[in-house]
Coordinates of C-alpha atoms and ligand atoms in Angstrom, one line a residue:
M1 CA 8.7 -17.8 4.6
I2 CA 7.2 -14.8 6.3
R3 CA 9.9 -12.5 4.9
Q4 CA 9.1 -13.7 1.4
S5 CA 5.4 -13.0 2.0
L6 CA 6.0 -9.6 3.5
L7 CA 8.2 -8.5 0.6
G8 CA 5.9 -10.1 -2.0
C9 CA 2.9 -8.4 -0.4
L10 CA 4.6 -5.0 -0.3
L11 CA 6.1 -5.1 -3.8
G12 CA 3.0 -6.7 -5.2
T13 CA 1.0 -3.7 -3.9
A14 CA 3.5 -1.3 -5.4
V15 CA 3.5 -3.1 -8.8
G16 CA -0.3 -3.3 -9.0
D17 CA -0.6 0.3 -8.0
S18 CA 1.9 1.6 -10.5
L19 CA 0.7 -0.5 -13.4
G20 CA -2.9 0.4 -12.7
L21 CA -2.4 4.1 -12.1
P22 CA -2.5 5.3 -15.8
Y23 CA -5.8 3.4 -16.2
E24 CA -7.5 4.9 -13.1
G25 CA -11.0 6.1 -13.7
L26 CA -11.3 5.0 -17.3
R27 CA -13.8 2.6 -18.7
S28 CA -12.2 -0.6 -19.9
R29 CA -12.9 0.1 -23.6
R30 CA -11.5 3.6 -23.5
A31 CA -8.5 2.4 -21.6
A32 CA -7.8 -0.3 -24.1
R33 CA -8.0 2.3 -27.0
L34 CA -5.9 4.8 -25.2
F35 CA -3.1 2.6 -23.8
G36 CA -3.6 -1.0 -24.9
P37 CA -3.2 -3.9 -22.5
P38 CA -1.7 -3.3 -19.0
D39 CA 1.3 -5.5 -19.7
H40 CA 4.0 -2.9 -18.9
H41 CA 4.5 0.4 -17.2
R42 CA 2.9 3.3 -19.0
F43 CA 2.9 6.1 -16.4
I44 CA 6.0 8.0 -17.6
F45 CA 8.4 6.9 -20.4
G46 CA 7.7 3.2 -19.8
R47 CA 8.2 3.5 -16.1
G48 CA 5.7 3.4 -13.2
M49 CA 5.2 5.4 -10.0
V50 CA 3.2 4.6 -7.0
S51 CA 0.2 6.4 -5.4
D52 CA -1.5 6.5 -2.0
D53 CA -2.2 2.8 -2.0
T54 CA 1.5 1.9 -1.7
E55 CA 2.3 4.8 0.5
H56 CA -0.4 3.7 3.0
A57 CA 0.9 0.1 2.9
C58 CA 4.4 1.5 3.7
F59 CA 3.0 3.5 6.6
V60 CA 1.4 0.3 8.0
V61 CA 4.8 -1.4 7.9
R62 CA 6.4 1.6 9.6
A63 CA 3.7 1.6 12.3
L64 CA 4.1 -2.2 12.9
I65 CA 7.9 -1.7 13.3
E66 CA 7.7 1.4 15.5
S67 CA 5.0 -0.1 17.7
R68 CA 6.7 -3.5 17.9
L69 CA 3.3 -4.9 17.2
D70 CA 1.6 -3.2 20.1
P71 CA -2.0 -2.3 18.8
I72 CA -2.4 1.1 20.6
Q73 CA 1.1 2.3 19.6
F74 CA 0.4 1.0 16.1
E75 CA -2.7 3.2 15.8
Q76 CA -0.8 6.2 17.0
S77 CA 2.1 5.7 14.7
L78 CA -0.1 5.1 11.7
A79 CA -2.1 8.3 12.5
R80 CA 1.1 10.3 12.8
S81 CA 2.3 9.0 9.4
L82 CA -1.0 9.9 7.8
K83 CA -0.8 13.4 9.2
W84 CA 2.6 14.0 7.7
W85 CA 1.5 12.4 4.5
L86 CA -1.4 14.8 4.0
A87 CA 0.9 17.7 4.9
S88 CA 3.1 16.7 2.0
V89 CA 0.2 17.3 -0.4
P90 CA -0.2 13.9 -2.1
A91 CA -1.8 14.0 -5.6
G92 CA -4.4 11.4 -4.9
V93 CA -6.3 11.3 -1.7
G94 CA -9.8 10.0 -1.1
K95 CA -12.3 12.5 0.3
A96 CA -13.1 10.5 3.5
T97 CA -9.4 9.9 4.1
A98 CA -8.5 13.6 3.7
Q99 CA -11.4 14.6 6.1
A100 CA -10.4 12.0 8.7
I101 CA -6.7 13.0 8.6
L102 CA -7.6 16.7 9.0
K103 CA -9.5 15.6 12.1
I104 CA -6.4 13.9 13.4
G105 CA -4.5 17.1 12.7
L106 CA -7.1 19.0 14.8
G107 CA -6.5 16.7 17.7
F108 CA -9.1 14.0 17.4
A109 CA -7.9 10.6 18.7
P110 CA -7.5 8.0 15.9
D111 CA -10.4 6.0 17.2
K112 CA -12.7 9.0 16.8
S113 CA -11.3 10.6 13.6
G114 CA -12.9 8.3 11.0
V115 CA -15.8 9.7 8.9
F116 CA -18.9 7.6 8.0
S117 CA -17.7 6.3 4.6
A118 CA -17.3 2.9 3.0
G119 CA -14.6 3.9 0.5
N120 CA -11.9 1.4 -0.2
G121 CA -9.1 3.2 1.6
P122 CA -8.8 0.8 4.5
A123 CA -8.6 -2.2 2.2
M124 CA -5.4 -0.9 0.7
R125 CA -3.8 -1.0 4.2
S126 CA -5.0 -4.4 5.2
P127 CA -3.3 -7.2 3.1
L128 CA 0.0 -6.6 5.0
L129 CA -1.9 -7.0 8.3
G130 CA -3.2 -10.3 7.0
V131 CA 0.4 -11.5 6.3
V132 CA 1.7 -10.4 9.7
F133 CA -1.1 -11.9 11.7
A134 CA -1.7 -15.0 9.6
G135 CA -2.8 -17.7 12.1
H136 CA -3.8 -15.1 14.7
P137 CA -7.3 -14.1 13.7
E138 CA -8.2 -12.1 16.7
R139 CA -5.0 -10.0 16.5
M140 CA -5.6 -9.5 12.8
K141 CA -9.1 -8.2 13.5
E142 CA -7.9 -5.8 16.2
F143 CA -5.2 -4.3 13.9
V144 CA -7.5 -4.1 10.9
K145 CA -10.2 -2.4 13.0
R146 CA -7.7 0.2 14.3
S147 CA -6.3 0.8 10.8
T148 CA -9.8 1.2 9.4
R149 CA -11.6 3.3 12.0
M150 CA -9.1 6.2 11.9
T151 CA -10.3 7.1 8.4
H152 CA -13.6 5.2 7.9
S153 CA -16.1 4.6 10.6
D154 CA -18.8 2.8 8.5
P155 CA -18.6 -0.9 9.6
K156 CA -18.8 -1.8 5.9
A157 CA -15.3 -0.5 5.5
Y158 CA -14.1 -2.8 8.3
W159 CA -15.7 -5.9 6.8
G160 CA -14.2 -5.2 3.4
A161 CA -10.8 -4.5 4.9
L162 CA -10.9 -7.6 7.0
C163 CA -11.9 -9.7 4.0
A164 CA -8.8 -8.5 2.1
A165 CA -6.6 -9.2 5.1
L166 CA -8.1 -12.8 5.4
A167 CA -7.3 -13.4 1.7
A168 CA -3.7 -12.2 2.2
S169 CA -3.3 -14.4 5.3
I170 CA -4.5 -17.5 3.4
S171 CA -2.3 -16.5 0.5
T172 CA 0.7 -16.4 2.9
G173 CA 0.1 -20.1 3.6
Q174 CA 0.7 -20.8 -0.1
K175 CA -2.0 -23.4 -0.2
P176 CA -4.6 -22.7 -2.8
I177 CA -8.1 -22.4 -1.5
T178 CA -11.4 -23.1 -3.2
P179 CA -14.0 -20.3 -3.4
Q180 CA -16.3 -22.3 -1.1
E181 CA -13.6 -22.7 1.5
F182 CA -12.8 -19.0 1.4
L183 CA -16.4 -18.1 1.8
S184 CA -16.6 -20.2 5.0
V185 CA -13.5 -18.4 6.4
V186 CA -15.1 -15.0 5.9
Q187 CA -18.5 -16.1 7.2
E188 CA -16.8 -17.5 10.4
S189 CA -14.8 -14.3 10.9
L190 CA -17.9 -12.0 10.4
K191 CA -20.4 -14.2 12.2
E192 CA -20.9 -11.6 15.0
E193 CA -21.3 -8.7 12.6
P194 CA -24.5 -7.7 10.7
A195 CA -22.7 -8.2 7.5
E196 CA -25.4 -10.1 5.5
E197 CA -25.2 -7.8 2.5
F198 CA -21.4 -8.2 2.3
I199 CA -21.6 -11.9 2.6
A200 CA -24.2 -12.0 -0.1
L201 CA -21.9 -10.1 -2.4
L202 CA -19.1 -12.5 -1.5
V203 CA -21.3 -15.5 -2.2
G204 CA -21.8 -14.1 -5.7
A205 CA -18.0 -13.4 -6.1
C206 CA -17.2 -17.0 -5.1
Q207 CA -19.8 -18.6 -7.3
S208 CA -18.6 -16.4 -10.2
A209 CA -15.0 -17.4 -9.6
A210 CA -16.0 -21.1 -9.3
S211 CA -17.6 -20.9 -12.8
S212 CA -14.5 -19.1 -14.2
E213 CA -16.4 -16.0 -15.2
P214 CA -14.3 -13.0 -16.2
V215 CA -14.3 -10.3 -13.4
S216 CA -15.7 -7.8 -15.9
E217 CA -18.9 -9.9 -16.2
F218 CA -19.1 -10.3 -12.4
A219 CA -18.6 -6.6 -11.9
K220 CA -21.7 -5.8 -14.0
T221 CA -23.9 -8.1 -11.8
I222 CA -23.1 -6.0 -8.7
G223 CA -23.7 -2.7 -10.4
C224 CA -20.3 -1.8 -11.8
T225 CA -21.2 -1.0 -15.4
K226 CA -18.5 1.7 -15.8
G227 CA -15.6 -0.2 -14.2
I228 CA -15.0 -1.2 -10.6
S229 CA -15.8 1.6 -8.2
G230 CA -14.0 2.7 -5.1
Y231 CA -17.0 1.6 -2.9
I232 CA -15.5 -1.1 -0.7
F233 CA -18.6 -3.4 -1.5
H234 CA -17.6 -3.2 -5.1
T235 CA -13.8 -3.2 -4.8
V236 CA -13.3 -6.1 -2.5
P237 CA -15.7 -8.7 -4.0
C238 CA -14.1 -8.0 -7.4
V239 CA -10.6 -8.3 -6.1
I240 CA -11.5 -11.6 -4.3
Q241 CA -13.2 -12.9 -7.5
V242 CA -9.9 -12.4 -9.4
W243 CA -7.7 -13.7 -6.6
L244 CA -9.6 -16.9 -6.3
R245 CA -9.0 -17.6 -10.0
H246 CA -5.3 -16.5 -10.1
Q247 CA -3.9 -17.4 -6.8
Q248 CA -0.5 -18.4 -8.2
D249 CA -0.5 -16.2 -11.3
F250 CA 0.4 -12.6 -10.4
A251 CA 0.7 -11.4 -14.0
A252 CA -2.6 -12.8 -15.3
G253 CA -4.5 -11.6 -12.2
I254 CA -3.2 -8.1 -12.3
Q255 CA -3.8 -7.7 -16.0
E256 CA -7.4 -8.9 -15.8
M257 CA -8.0 -6.6 -12.8
I258 CA -6.7 -3.5 -14.5
A259 CA -8.5 -4.3 -17.8
A260 CA -11.8 -4.4 -15.9
G261 CA -11.4 -0.6 -15.5
G262 CA -12.5 1.8 -12.7
D263 CA -10.4 2.4 -9.6
T264 CA -7.6 0.4 -11.2
D265 CA -4.6 1.5 -9.1
T266 CA -6.4 0.5 -5.9
T267 CA -8.0 -2.7 -7.1
A268 CA -4.7 -3.9 -8.6
A269 CA -2.8 -2.7 -5.5
I270 CA -5.0 -4.8 -3.1
L271 CA -4.9 -7.8 -5.5
G272 CA -1.1 -7.4 -5.9
G273 CA -0.6 -7.4 -2.2
I274 CA -2.8 -10.6 -1.8
I275 CA -1.2 -12.6 -4.6
G276 CA 2.2 -11.3 -3.9
A277 CA 2.0 -12.6 -0.3
G278 CA 1.6 -16.1 -1.8
V279 CA 4.0 -16.1 -4.8
G280 CA 6.7 -13.8 -3.3
V281 CA 9.0 -11.6 -5.3
E282 CA 9.9 -14.5 -7.6
G283 CA 6.3 -14.7 -8.7
I284 CA 6.1 -11.0 -9.7
P285 CA 7.5 -10.3 -13.2
A286 CA 11.0 -8.8 -12.6
A287 CA 10.5 -6.1 -15.3
W288 CA 7.4 -4.8 -13.5
I289 CA 9.4 -4.4 -10.2
Q290 CA 12.5 -2.9 -12.0
G291 CA 10.2 -0.6 -13.9
I292 CA 9.1 1.3 -10.8
W293 CA 10.7 4.7 -10.8
E294 CA 10.4 5.9 -7.2
W295 CA 12.6 8.1 -5.0
P296 CA 13.2 8.5 -2.1
R297 CA 10.9 5.6 -1.2
S298 CA 12.4 3.3 -3.8
V299 CA 12.0 -0.4 -4.3
K300 CA 15.3 -0.9 -2.5
W301 CA 14.0 1.1 0.5
M302 CA 10.8 -0.9 0.5
T303 CA 12.9 -4.1 0.5
H304 CA 14.7 -2.8 3.6
L305 CA 11.4 -1.9 5.2
A306 CA 10.0 -5.4 4.7
A307 CA 13.2 -6.9 6.1
A308 CA 12.9 -4.7 9.2
L309 CA 9.4 -5.8 9.8
D310 CA 10.5 -9.4 9.5
Q311 CA 13.1 -8.7 12.3
T312 CA 10.4 -7.0 14.4
I313 CA 8.1 -10.0 14.1
A314 CA 11.1 -12.2 15.2
G315 CA 11.2 -10.0 18.4
E316 CA 14.2 -7.9 17.5
S317 CA 14.2 -4.2 18.1
V318 CA 15.0 -2.4 14.9
L319 CA 14.7 1.1 13.5
V320 CA 12.6 2.0 10.5
P321 CA 14.9 2.4 7.5
G322 CA 15.5 6.0 6.8
Y323 CA 15.2 8.0 3.5
C324 CA 15.7 11.6 2.4
I325 CA 12.5 13.2 3.8
P326 CA 13.1 16.6 2.2
A327 CA 12.9 14.9 -1.2
I328 CA 9.3 14.0 -0.7
P329 CA 7.8 17.4 -1.7
I330 CA 10.0 17.5 -4.8
R331 CA 8.9 14.0 -5.7
N332 CA 5.3 14.8 -5.1
I333 CA 5.4 17.9 -7.4
I334 CA 6.9 15.8 -10.2
F335 CA 4.3 13.1 -9.6
L336 CA 1.5 15.7 -9.7
L337 CA 2.8 17.2 -13.0
I338 CA 2.7 13.7 -14.5
V339 CA -0.8 13.1 -13.2
L340 CA -1.9 16.4 -14.7
S341 CA -0.3 15.5 -18.1
H342 CA -2.3 12.2 -18.0
G343 CA -5.5 14.3 -17.4
L344 CA -4.8 16.4 -20.4
R345 CA -3.9 13.4 -22.6
R346 CA -7.3 12.0 -21.8
L347 CA -9.1 14.9 -23.3
L348 CA -7.6 13.9 -26.7
P349 CA -8.7 11.0 -29.0
P350 CA -8.9 8.0 -29.3
Y351 CA -12.2 8.1 -27.4
Ligands
MG1 MG1 -4.1 5.4 -5.6

């Protein structure tokens, strides 16, 4: 079951990320006019490519395999991956994440490199940690904390990232949970933290989900009038609101998430990771997986990566599956050109 959840989480992240990417930063009304509903890939010729959200999730898997689940080595491995990642000039990188990785490059230790920011970067790395450490809450907290603090030192970032991990861990158990039950889980996990503001937001998200309100309506009540922002106190409550209403329905959840606008690649990536952990690959529309056009970190490679993590969890010593590293800069240039073409397209009608 864990293998299915790992693969479902990783590919769910990739699918949400790649479907949401063309819609990133648009208001929902403009996105609907420009592209129509997010029911198939629209990044390039009906195919999708992934962004930082999926790349970071893959680095988390790599770090878990390399460290054999040792927290200190995990932190070092993840910091190393992020350093090389920034050196490969990725097209989309959050400001805080870029600053923190530069600090790592300058020699700061990963527990000192984070900048005081509450962006949603750490939440894109945490659903996988929720799957791996489902049933081990203290280990989960430790790994989420280490993954978070190397880029974001504001405790808000940790609370949001932990909440996403908790949702993924519950999803892994495949037993649907009520909004009230989930709220209790998060309250218990954060009881020693001064997280009242976050809990209040989550109370709102859970009440909204219980009353079957669309997430676009809930988002307005927390100040997201132009789509869901990349502030982790906006991103995570909205993701949770959708997840609680679509725990077994990947397609419906992802489409609603993207249609709400804003930071759509990241909101859909986090949600995809959480629902994917529960429904597995079988629950993700096959056309959405097959439509991902990625190389050298292809869907096949991600499948091998998830399998290697599964073996690591089982106590085996395995190597991280390899890929053609020199291909990464070429891939990134192609990706950047497509992103730029989307930017130009947005200057044109319909508005
Ligand atoms: Mg992204």
